[in-house]
Short mmCIF file of C-alpha atoms and ligand atoms in Angstrom, two decimals:
data_model
loop_
_atom_site.label_atom_id
_atom_site.label_comp_id
_atom_site.label_asym_id
_atom_site.label_seq_id
_atom_site.Cartn_x
_atom_site.Cartn_y
_atom_site.Cartn_z
CA MET A 1 21.69 7.61 -18.25
CA THR A 2 20.95 10.45 -20.65
CA LEU A 3 17.59 10.66 -22.38
CA ASN A 4 17.23 9.69 -25.99
CA VAL A 5 15.35 12.87 -26.82
CA ASN A 6 15.01 12.08 -30.53
CA GLU A 7 13.15 8.87 -29.64
CA ILE A 8 11.07 10.63 -26.98
CA ARG A 9 10.01 13.33 -29.47
CA LYS A 10 8.52 10.63 -31.71
CA ASP A 11 6.02 9.91 -28.91
CA PHE A 12 4.61 13.45 -29.18
CA PRO A 13 2.66 13.82 -32.45
CA ILE A 14 2.20 17.57 -32.02
CA LEU A 15 5.95 18.19 -32.14
CA GLY A 16 5.93 16.96 -35.72
CA ARG A 17 3.37 19.49 -36.98
CA GLU A 18 3.98 22.76 -38.71
CA THR A 19 2.59 26.19 -37.92
CA ALA A 20 0.71 28.39 -40.42
CA GLY A 21 3.94 29.76 -41.86
CA GLY A 22 5.19 26.24 -42.63
CA ARG A 23 7.57 26.33 -39.66
CA ARG A 24 7.94 23.40 -37.33
CA VAL A 25 6.59 23.91 -33.83
CA ILE A 26 9.23 24.93 -31.29
CA TYR A 27 7.25 24.37 -28.12
CA LEU A 28 8.81 26.28 -25.23
CA ASP A 29 5.69 26.64 -23.10
CA SER A 30 5.52 23.40 -21.10
CA THR A 31 5.15 25.31 -17.83
CA ALA A 32 1.71 26.43 -19.06
CA THR A 33 0.82 22.92 -20.19
CA SER A 34 2.91 20.00 -21.41
CA GLN A 35 2.43 18.19 -24.69
CA LYS A 36 0.89 14.70 -24.61
CA PRO A 37 2.54 11.48 -25.75
CA ILE A 38 0.69 9.06 -27.98
CA GLN A 39 0.54 6.58 -25.07
CA VAL A 40 -1.73 9.00 -23.16
CA ILE A 41 -3.84 9.91 -26.19
CA GLU A 42 -4.36 6.23 -26.99
CA ALA A 43 -5.22 5.26 -23.42
CA MET A 44 -8.02 7.84 -23.48
CA ASN A 45 -9.16 6.78 -26.94
CA ASP A 46 -9.19 3.12 -25.91
CA TYR A 47 -11.21 3.97 -22.85
CA TYR A 48 -13.89 5.65 -24.96
CA ARG A 49 -13.78 2.96 -27.63
CA ARG A 50 -13.90 -0.04 -25.27
CA SER A 51 -14.83 0.70 -21.69
CA ASN A 52 -16.86 3.91 -21.42
CA ALA A 53 -19.40 3.76 -18.57
CA ASN A 54 -20.04 5.56 -15.32
CA ILE A 55 -17.98 4.39 -12.33
CA HIS A 56 -18.88 3.03 -8.87
CA ARG A 57 -22.53 2.71 -9.97
CA GLY A 58 -23.08 -0.26 -12.22
CA VAL A 59 -22.51 -4.00 -11.98
CA HIS A 60 -22.30 -4.50 -15.74
CA THR A 61 -19.04 -5.30 -17.49
CA LEU A 62 -18.38 -1.83 -18.86
CA ALA A 63 -19.06 -0.14 -15.53
CA GLU A 64 -16.70 -2.56 -13.78
CA GLU A 65 -14.01 -2.00 -16.39
CA ALA A 66 -14.35 1.78 -16.19
CA THR A 67 -14.18 1.66 -12.37
CA ALA A 68 -11.11 -0.56 -12.47
CA LEU A 69 -9.36 1.79 -14.92
CA TYR A 70 -10.24 4.89 -12.87
CA GLU A 71 -9.18 3.32 -9.55
CA GLY A 72 -6.14 1.66 -11.13
CA ALA A 73 -4.91 5.06 -12.26
CA ARG A 74 -5.31 6.35 -8.70
CA GLU A 75 -3.17 3.47 -7.41
CA ARG A 76 -0.41 4.28 -9.89
CA ILE A 77 -0.53 8.01 -9.15
CA ALA A 78 -0.25 7.19 -5.43
CA LYS A 79 2.80 5.06 -6.17
CA PHE A 80 4.29 7.74 -8.42
CA VAL A 81 4.37 10.25 -5.52
CA ASN A 82 4.91 7.57 -2.86
CA ALA A 83 1.74 8.30 -0.90
CA ALA A 84 1.18 5.93 2.03
CA SER A 85 -2.21 4.93 0.57
CA SER A 86 -4.27 5.60 -2.57
CA ARG A 87 -7.04 6.80 -0.21
CA GLU A 88 -4.89 9.91 0.20
CA ILE A 89 -5.17 10.73 -3.52
CA ILE A 90 -8.27 12.83 -4.19
CA TYR A 91 -9.05 13.51 -7.83
CA THR A 92 -9.86 17.16 -8.52
CA ARG A 93 -9.99 19.20 -11.73
CA ASN A 94 -6.52 20.73 -11.28
CA THR A 95 -4.08 22.29 -8.79
CA THR A 96 -6.36 25.30 -8.44
CA GLU A 97 -9.31 23.18 -7.34
CA SER A 98 -7.09 21.16 -4.99
CA ILE A 99 -5.98 24.33 -3.18
CA ASN A 100 -9.57 25.58 -3.07
CA LEU A 101 -10.65 22.25 -1.58
CA VAL A 102 -8.24 22.81 1.32
CA ALA A 103 -9.38 26.43 1.64
CA TYR A 104 -13.07 25.54 1.69
CA SER A 105 -12.99 22.33 3.70
CA TRP A 106 -9.98 22.27 6.01
CA ALA A 107 -9.47 26.02 6.46
CA ARG A 108 -13.11 26.95 6.99
CA ALA A 109 -13.44 24.17 9.59
CA ASN A 110 -10.23 25.03 11.41
CA LEU A 111 -9.37 28.73 11.06
CA LYS A 112 -10.92 31.76 12.72
CA ALA A 113 -10.39 35.54 12.68
CA GLY A 114 -6.84 36.49 13.54
CA ASP A 115 -5.31 33.11 12.63
CA LEU A 116 -2.17 33.49 10.54
CA ILE A 117 -1.53 31.91 7.14
CA VAL A 118 2.03 32.15 5.79
CA LEU A 119 2.41 32.23 1.99
CA THR A 120 5.30 33.45 -0.18
CA GLU A 121 5.79 36.36 -2.56
CA MET A 122 6.38 33.96 -5.46
CA GLU A 123 2.94 32.31 -5.38
CA HIS A 124 0.75 31.68 -8.39
CA HIS A 125 -2.67 33.32 -8.07
CA SER A 126 -4.07 29.83 -7.32
CA ASN A 127 -2.29 29.93 -3.98
CA LEU A 128 -3.17 33.56 -3.24
CA VAL A 129 -6.76 34.29 -4.22
CA PRO A 130 -8.39 31.41 -2.23
CA TRP A 131 -6.67 32.88 0.87
CA HIS A 132 -7.68 36.46 -0.02
CA MET A 133 -11.27 35.17 -0.19
CA LEU A 134 -10.91 33.49 3.20
CA GLN A 135 -9.39 36.67 4.61
CA MET A 136 -12.43 38.68 3.45
CA GLU A 137 -14.85 36.10 4.86
CA ARG A 138 -13.12 35.14 8.11
CA GLY A 139 -10.59 37.83 8.93
CA VAL A 140 -7.61 35.46 8.87
CA GLU A 141 -4.23 37.18 8.50
CA LEU A 142 -1.84 36.65 5.62
CA GLU A 143 1.93 37.09 5.72
CA PHE A 144 4.46 36.38 3.00
CA ILE A 145 7.95 34.92 2.99
CA PRO A 146 9.94 37.51 1.00
CA VAL A 147 11.72 36.65 -2.24
CA THR A 148 15.34 37.81 -2.48
CA GLU A 149 16.77 39.65 -5.52
CA ASP A 150 18.19 36.38 -6.84
CA GLY A 151 14.78 34.70 -6.65
CA LEU A 152 15.13 32.61 -3.49
CA LEU A 153 12.94 32.51 -0.40
CA ASP A 154 14.33 34.42 2.57
CA LEU A 155 14.34 31.58 5.10
CA GLU A 156 15.51 33.80 7.98
CA ALA A 157 12.40 35.97 7.49
CA TYR A 158 10.36 32.74 7.39
CA LYS A 159 11.75 31.65 10.77
CA THR A 160 10.75 35.02 12.21
CA LEU A 161 7.21 34.61 10.85
CA LEU A 162 7.02 31.18 12.48
CA ASN A 163 7.44 32.86 15.89
CA ARG A 164 3.90 34.13 15.34
CA SER A 165 2.56 30.53 15.34
CA PRO A 166 0.84 30.37 11.94
CA LYS A 167 -1.93 27.81 11.51
CA LEU A 168 -1.04 27.13 7.86
CA VAL A 169 2.10 27.45 5.72
CA SER A 170 1.34 27.17 2.00
CA PHE A 171 3.94 27.56 -0.75
CA ALA A 172 4.95 26.53 -4.27
CA HIS A 173 7.51 23.72 -4.43
CA MET A 174 8.73 25.24 -7.71
CA SER A 175 8.01 28.73 -9.03
CA ASN A 176 6.40 28.96 -12.48
CA VAL A 177 8.24 32.23 -13.19
CA LEU A 178 11.60 32.11 -11.43
CA GLY A 179 11.90 28.34 -11.68
CA THR A 180 13.18 28.32 -8.10
CA ILE A 181 12.99 24.90 -6.45
CA ASN A 182 12.18 25.73 -2.86
CA PRO A 183 13.60 23.61 -0.02
CA ALA A 184 10.21 22.03 0.64
CA ALA A 185 11.30 19.43 3.22
CA GLU A 186 13.02 22.09 5.33
CA ILE A 187 10.10 24.55 5.07
CA ILE A 188 7.66 21.78 6.08
CA LYS A 189 9.82 20.61 9.00
CA LEU A 190 10.10 24.14 10.37
CA ALA A 191 6.33 24.68 9.91
CA HIS A 192 5.52 21.48 11.78
CA ALA A 193 7.87 22.41 14.62
CA ALA A 194 5.88 25.65 14.93
CA GLY A 195 2.59 23.71 14.98
CA ALA A 196 1.40 24.68 11.47
CA VAL A 197 -0.32 22.55 8.85
CA THR A 198 1.42 22.58 5.45
CA LEU A 199 0.08 22.78 1.91
CA VAL A 200 2.40 22.54 -1.08
CA ASP A 201 1.52 23.78 -4.57
CA GLY A 202 3.22 21.08 -6.62
CA ALA A 203 1.92 22.15 -10.06
CA GLN A 204 5.45 22.68 -11.35
CA SER A 205 7.40 20.19 -9.22
CA VAL A 206 5.59 16.87 -9.72
CA PRO A 207 6.06 17.00 -13.52
CA HIS A 208 9.79 17.62 -13.26
CA LEU A 209 11.21 16.15 -10.04
CA SER A 210 10.80 12.90 -8.14
CA VAL A 211 8.54 13.86 -5.26
CA ASP A 212 7.95 11.57 -2.31
CA MET A 213 4.96 12.38 -0.11
CA GLN A 214 6.19 10.32 2.81
CA ALA A 215 9.70 11.77 2.77
CA LEU A 216 8.46 15.36 2.34
CA ASP A 217 5.87 14.95 5.09
CA ALA A 218 3.57 17.66 3.67
CA ASP A 219 0.03 17.58 5.03
CA PHE A 220 -1.49 18.54 1.67
CA TYR A 221 0.08 18.58 -1.78
CA ALA A 222 -1.62 19.73 -5.01
CA PHE A 223 -0.81 18.98 -8.66
CA SER A 224 -2.31 18.88 -12.19
CA ALA A 225 -2.15 16.13 -14.83
CA HIS A 226 -1.90 18.50 -17.79
CA LYS A 227 1.54 19.76 -16.83
CA MET A 228 2.95 16.21 -16.64
CA CYS A 229 2.05 14.73 -20.04
CA GLY A 230 -1.55 14.04 -18.97
CA PRO A 231 -4.83 15.59 -20.07
CA THR A 232 -6.51 18.78 -18.87
CA GLY A 233 -9.46 18.51 -16.49
CA VAL A 234 -7.93 16.30 -13.82
CA GLY A 235 -5.60 16.94 -10.91
CA VAL A 236 -4.89 15.65 -7.43
CA LEU A 237 -5.09 16.77 -3.87
CA TYR A 238 -2.88 14.55 -1.74
CA GLY A 239 -3.74 14.75 1.95
CA LYS A 240 -2.72 12.79 5.02
CA THR A 241 -5.44 10.33 5.98
CA ALA A 242 -6.07 11.71 9.48
CA LEU A 243 -6.56 15.25 8.18
CA LEU A 244 -8.81 14.19 5.28
CA GLU A 245 -10.89 11.97 7.61
CA ALA A 246 -11.51 14.90 9.95
CA MET A 247 -12.46 17.35 7.18
CA PRO A 248 -16.03 18.07 6.12
CA PRO A 249 -16.91 17.28 2.48
CA PHE A 250 -16.30 20.01 -0.10
CA LEU A 251 -18.97 19.51 -2.79
CA GLY A 252 -22.15 17.52 -2.13
CA GLY A 253 -23.89 15.12 -4.51
CA GLY A 254 -23.64 11.62 -5.92
CA ASP A 255 -20.79 9.25 -5.02
CA MET A 256 -19.54 11.26 -2.03
CA ILE A 257 -22.18 9.76 0.29
CA LYS A 258 -22.63 6.54 2.24
CA GLU A 259 -26.32 7.12 2.88
CA VAL A 260 -28.83 9.89 2.19
CA LYS A 261 -32.11 10.56 4.01
CA LEU A 262 -34.54 13.29 3.17
CA ARG A 263 -33.06 15.55 5.83
CA SER A 264 -29.52 14.25 6.29
CA PHE A 265 -26.61 12.35 4.79
CA ARG A 266 -23.58 10.34 5.86
CA PRO A 267 -20.42 11.05 3.87
CA ASN A 268 -18.56 8.31 2.04
CA THR A 269 -15.15 7.01 3.08
CA LEU A 270 -11.91 8.34 1.58
CA PRO A 271 -11.18 9.22 -1.15
CA HIS A 272 -14.77 9.25 -2.44
CA LYS A 273 -15.94 11.70 0.23
CA PHE A 274 -14.31 14.48 -1.80
CA GLU A 275 -15.35 13.32 -5.28
CA ALA A 276 -18.94 14.43 -5.84
CA GLY A 277 -20.67 13.72 -9.13
CA THR A 278 -19.43 11.91 -12.24
CA PRO A 279 -15.71 12.64 -12.40
CA ALA A 280 -13.37 13.09 -15.38
CA ILE A 281 -13.03 9.34 -15.95
CA ALA A 282 -11.25 9.29 -19.31
CA GLU A 283 -8.94 12.01 -18.01
CA ALA A 284 -8.07 9.96 -14.90
CA VAL A 285 -7.26 7.05 -17.23
CA GLY A 286 -5.03 9.41 -19.25
CA PHE A 287 -3.41 10.61 -16.02
CA GLY A 288 -2.56 6.99 -15.15
CA ALA A 289 -1.01 6.53 -18.60
CA ALA A 290 0.98 9.75 -18.10
CA VAL A 291 2.55 8.58 -14.83
CA ASP A 292 3.32 5.23 -16.47
CA TYR A 293 5.02 7.09 -19.30
CA LEU A 294 7.06 9.35 -17.00
CA THR A 295 8.02 6.38 -14.83
CA GLN A 296 9.15 4.41 -17.83
CA VAL A 297 11.28 7.32 -19.12
CA GLY A 298 12.58 7.88 -15.57
CA MET A 299 12.09 11.01 -13.47
CA ALA A 300 15.75 11.25 -12.50
CA ASP A 301 16.77 11.26 -16.17
CA ILE A 302 14.08 13.82 -17.00
CA ALA A 303 15.35 16.12 -14.24
CA GLU A 304 18.94 15.70 -15.43
CA HIS A 305 18.01 16.46 -19.04
CA GLU A 306 16.03 19.55 -18.06
CA HIS A 307 18.90 20.75 -15.94
CA ALA A 308 21.31 20.50 -18.87
CA ILE A 309 18.90 22.35 -21.19
CA THR A 310 18.23 25.05 -18.60
CA GLU A 311 21.91 25.60 -17.91
CA TYR A 312 22.53 25.93 -21.64
CA ALA A 313 19.53 28.23 -22.16
CA LEU A 314 20.54 30.57 -19.33
CA GLU A 315 24.09 30.78 -20.70
CA ARG A 316 22.93 31.51 -24.23
CA LEU A 317 20.24 34.01 -23.18
CA GLU A 318 22.71 35.88 -21.00
CA GLU A 319 24.88 36.47 -24.05
CA ILE A 320 22.18 38.57 -25.69
CA PRO A 321 22.66 42.30 -24.98
CA GLY A 322 19.58 43.73 -23.24
CA VAL A 323 18.29 40.42 -21.89
CA LYS A 324 17.58 40.37 -18.16
CA LEU A 325 16.93 36.96 -16.63
CA PHE A 326 14.86 36.42 -13.49
CA GLY A 327 15.38 33.70 -10.90
CA PRO A 328 18.36 31.88 -9.48
CA SER A 329 21.19 30.03 -11.25
CA ALA A 330 20.49 26.73 -13.01
CA ASP A 331 21.53 24.59 -10.01
CA LYS A 332 18.67 26.04 -7.93
CA LYS A 333 15.92 25.99 -10.51
CA GLY A 334 13.84 23.86 -12.86
CA GLY A 335 13.34 24.29 -16.60
CA VAL A 336 12.06 27.86 -16.67
CA ALA A 337 13.71 30.97 -18.13
CA ALA A 338 11.75 34.19 -17.60
CA PHE A 339 13.33 37.30 -19.08
CA THR A 340 12.83 40.81 -20.36
CA LEU A 341 14.41 42.32 -23.44
CA ASP A 342 15.37 45.95 -22.87
CA GLY A 343 12.85 48.38 -24.36
CA ILE A 344 10.66 45.71 -25.99
CA HIS A 345 7.35 44.60 -24.53
CA PRO A 346 7.25 40.87 -23.65
CA HIS A 347 4.06 40.46 -25.70
CA ASP A 348 5.82 41.83 -28.79
CA VAL A 349 8.69 39.41 -28.15
CA ALA A 350 6.31 36.44 -27.97
CA GLN A 351 4.35 37.54 -31.03
CA ILE A 352 7.42 37.96 -33.21
CA LEU A 353 8.87 34.62 -32.04
CA ASP A 354 5.56 33.00 -32.93
CA ARG A 355 6.05 33.99 -36.58
CA ASP A 356 8.97 31.55 -36.58
CA GLY A 357 6.89 28.86 -34.88
CA ILE A 358 8.48 29.49 -31.45
CA ALA A 359 5.94 29.24 -28.62
CA VAL A 360 6.82 31.15 -25.45
CA ARG A 361 4.46 32.72 -22.95
CA ALA A 362 4.35 36.45 -22.20
CA GLY A 363 2.59 38.23 -19.37
CA HIS A 364 2.51 38.00 -15.60
CA HIS A 365 2.04 34.20 -15.71
CA CYS A 366 -0.62 34.42 -12.97
CA ALA A 367 2.01 35.72 -10.56
CA GLN A 368 1.28 39.44 -10.59
CA PRO A 369 2.58 40.22 -7.09
CA LEU A 370 5.92 38.60 -7.95
CA HIS A 371 6.27 40.76 -11.07
CA GLU A 372 5.34 43.81 -9.02
CA LYS A 373 8.08 42.90 -6.55
CA PHE A 374 10.59 43.01 -9.41
CA GLY A 375 9.07 46.28 -10.67
CA ILE A 376 7.91 44.92 -14.03
CA PRO A 377 4.43 44.26 -15.44
CA ALA A 378 5.40 41.19 -17.46
CA THR A 379 8.14 38.84 -18.66
CA SER A 380 8.62 36.52 -21.60
CA ARG A 381 9.06 32.93 -20.47
CA ALA A 382 10.60 29.94 -22.20
CA SER A 383 10.15 26.60 -20.45
CA PHE A 384 11.49 23.14 -21.08
CA TYR A 385 10.51 19.51 -20.62
CA LEU A 386 11.73 16.03 -21.48
CA TYR A 387 11.28 16.65 -25.23
CA SER A 388 13.13 20.01 -25.35
CA THR A 389 16.43 20.24 -27.21
CA LYS A 390 19.47 22.53 -27.32
CA ASP A 391 18.66 23.07 -30.96
CA GLU A 392 15.34 24.64 -29.88
CA VAL A 393 17.21 26.90 -27.46
CA ASP A 394 19.46 27.99 -30.34
CA LEU A 395 16.39 28.82 -32.43
CA LEU A 396 14.98 30.85 -29.53
CA VAL A 397 18.23 32.81 -29.26
CA LYS A 398 18.29 33.40 -33.03
CA GLY A 399 14.67 34.54 -32.83
CA LEU A 400 15.48 37.00 -30.06
CA TYR A 401 18.27 38.57 -32.13
CA LYS A 402 15.71 38.96 -34.91
CA VAL A 403 13.30 40.66 -32.47
CA LYS A 404 16.06 43.08 -31.45
CA GLU A 405 16.83 43.84 -35.07
CA MET A 406 13.19 44.60 -35.83
CA PHE A 407 13.02 47.04 -32.92
CA GLY A 408 16.27 48.68 -33.96
N1 C6P P 1 0.64 27.77 -14.19
C1 C6P P 1 1.69 28.80 -16.13
O1 C6P P 1 1.72 29.13 -17.32
P1 C6P P 1 -3.90 24.73 -12.86
O2 C6P P 1 -4.28 25.83 -13.83
O3 C6P P 1 -4.88 24.66 -11.73
O4 C6P P 1 -3.59 23.44 -13.50
O5 C6P P 1 -2.49 25.19 -12.24
C2 C6P P 1 -2.40 26.39 -11.57
C3 C6P P 1 -1.00 26.64 -11.12
C4 C6P P 1 -0.73 26.61 -9.76
N2 C6P P 1 0.51 26.78 -9.29
C5 C6P P 1 1.55 26.96 -10.12
C6 C6P P 1 2.92 27.11 -9.54
C7 C6P P 1 1.35 27.01 -11.50
O6 C6P P 1 2.38 27.19 -12.31
C8 C6P P 1 0.03 26.85 -12.01
C9 C6P P 1 -0.24 26.96 -13.48
C10 C6P P 1 0.56 27.93 -15.64
O7 C6P P 1 2.55 29.15 -15.34
C11 C6P P 1 -0.77 28.43 -16.11
S1 C6P P 1 -1.20 29.97 -15.39
#
């Protein structure tokens, strides 16, 4: 079934607003953060209006309601990604914190100098810098699966790296610049056969594709609510129970303990062992509403819609003289179109488009090494989601012709 985008757009109040110049918002920056439907905004409002209390601590009505809402959202998130148990869903602040949790807890308990970590050249800084920090502290080694000219991972080079028995393979399921959807199941299977633990950066995949933790078989998987119609300030680290059980806690404090003595403590059971202090309760409630919303719209239909928009956008952008697109063809990527316009700085492109209400991102998109690989400092990037339309792509193309005209 195709999406009724006009109806869906009515759920997103922000899409109805105008910018300073009286133009309607053309939001083509969902890869940075998605817009939020009224169902999510209201779930969070309702929580604050009706049920606000701290969780896991009180026996009063409000505390019990707040706990049930917070834990209920976890259950639904677990179902959304088909985790074997909601104990495997650890709330964090975002993808970045989820990856850092693995780096601080699992990696520091299990890796020593000389151990190899395999990453890729298309990683977001979130899946690079935590490993650079570990390298400086521990002397672990880092190697990178190369990216080909057409924006795919070189899997033959990956197989060669696996001969060196890495301890960890960590990669983005979908690139935030190239849009490439990497063959995650195959990468994980090969890593496991070589004895490595796997971590997947799912910041861009969970919002756009149906992902199934049990089918993928990743050991760890990280994602953020704010890129999938949910609020900022909450994310998830999925981890297999046995690995999480064996890991030391990350942050210490309230709620992550079973018992505390003056000179010692016993950690709590999963998932609470990794959730120290008062968490983002309203945000978790909003996250639950976001997965309900996406489920109700249907992830398969969302993916199909985005594919159609992306195919159309790539075709139309390619028509513009001087536009260079990065990443593979539409059949191998999600809703991302990163490009340069010959002789015009990406920041100028974004600024001029903004005058017409068109929001695109310009810069290195927190993937500096990838841009370096392609010999450019920055790109402009348009990205799409369930509420994006072909009409918006047409306005983008029109805007780019205008940019070209201004720069002669
Ligand atoms: N990319 C973008 O505009 P956080 O900030 O922790 O929610 O997500 C970090 C992150 C990790 N991995 C990938 C592949 C990502 O795309 C992102 C966030 C945004 O591309 C903001 S830099």
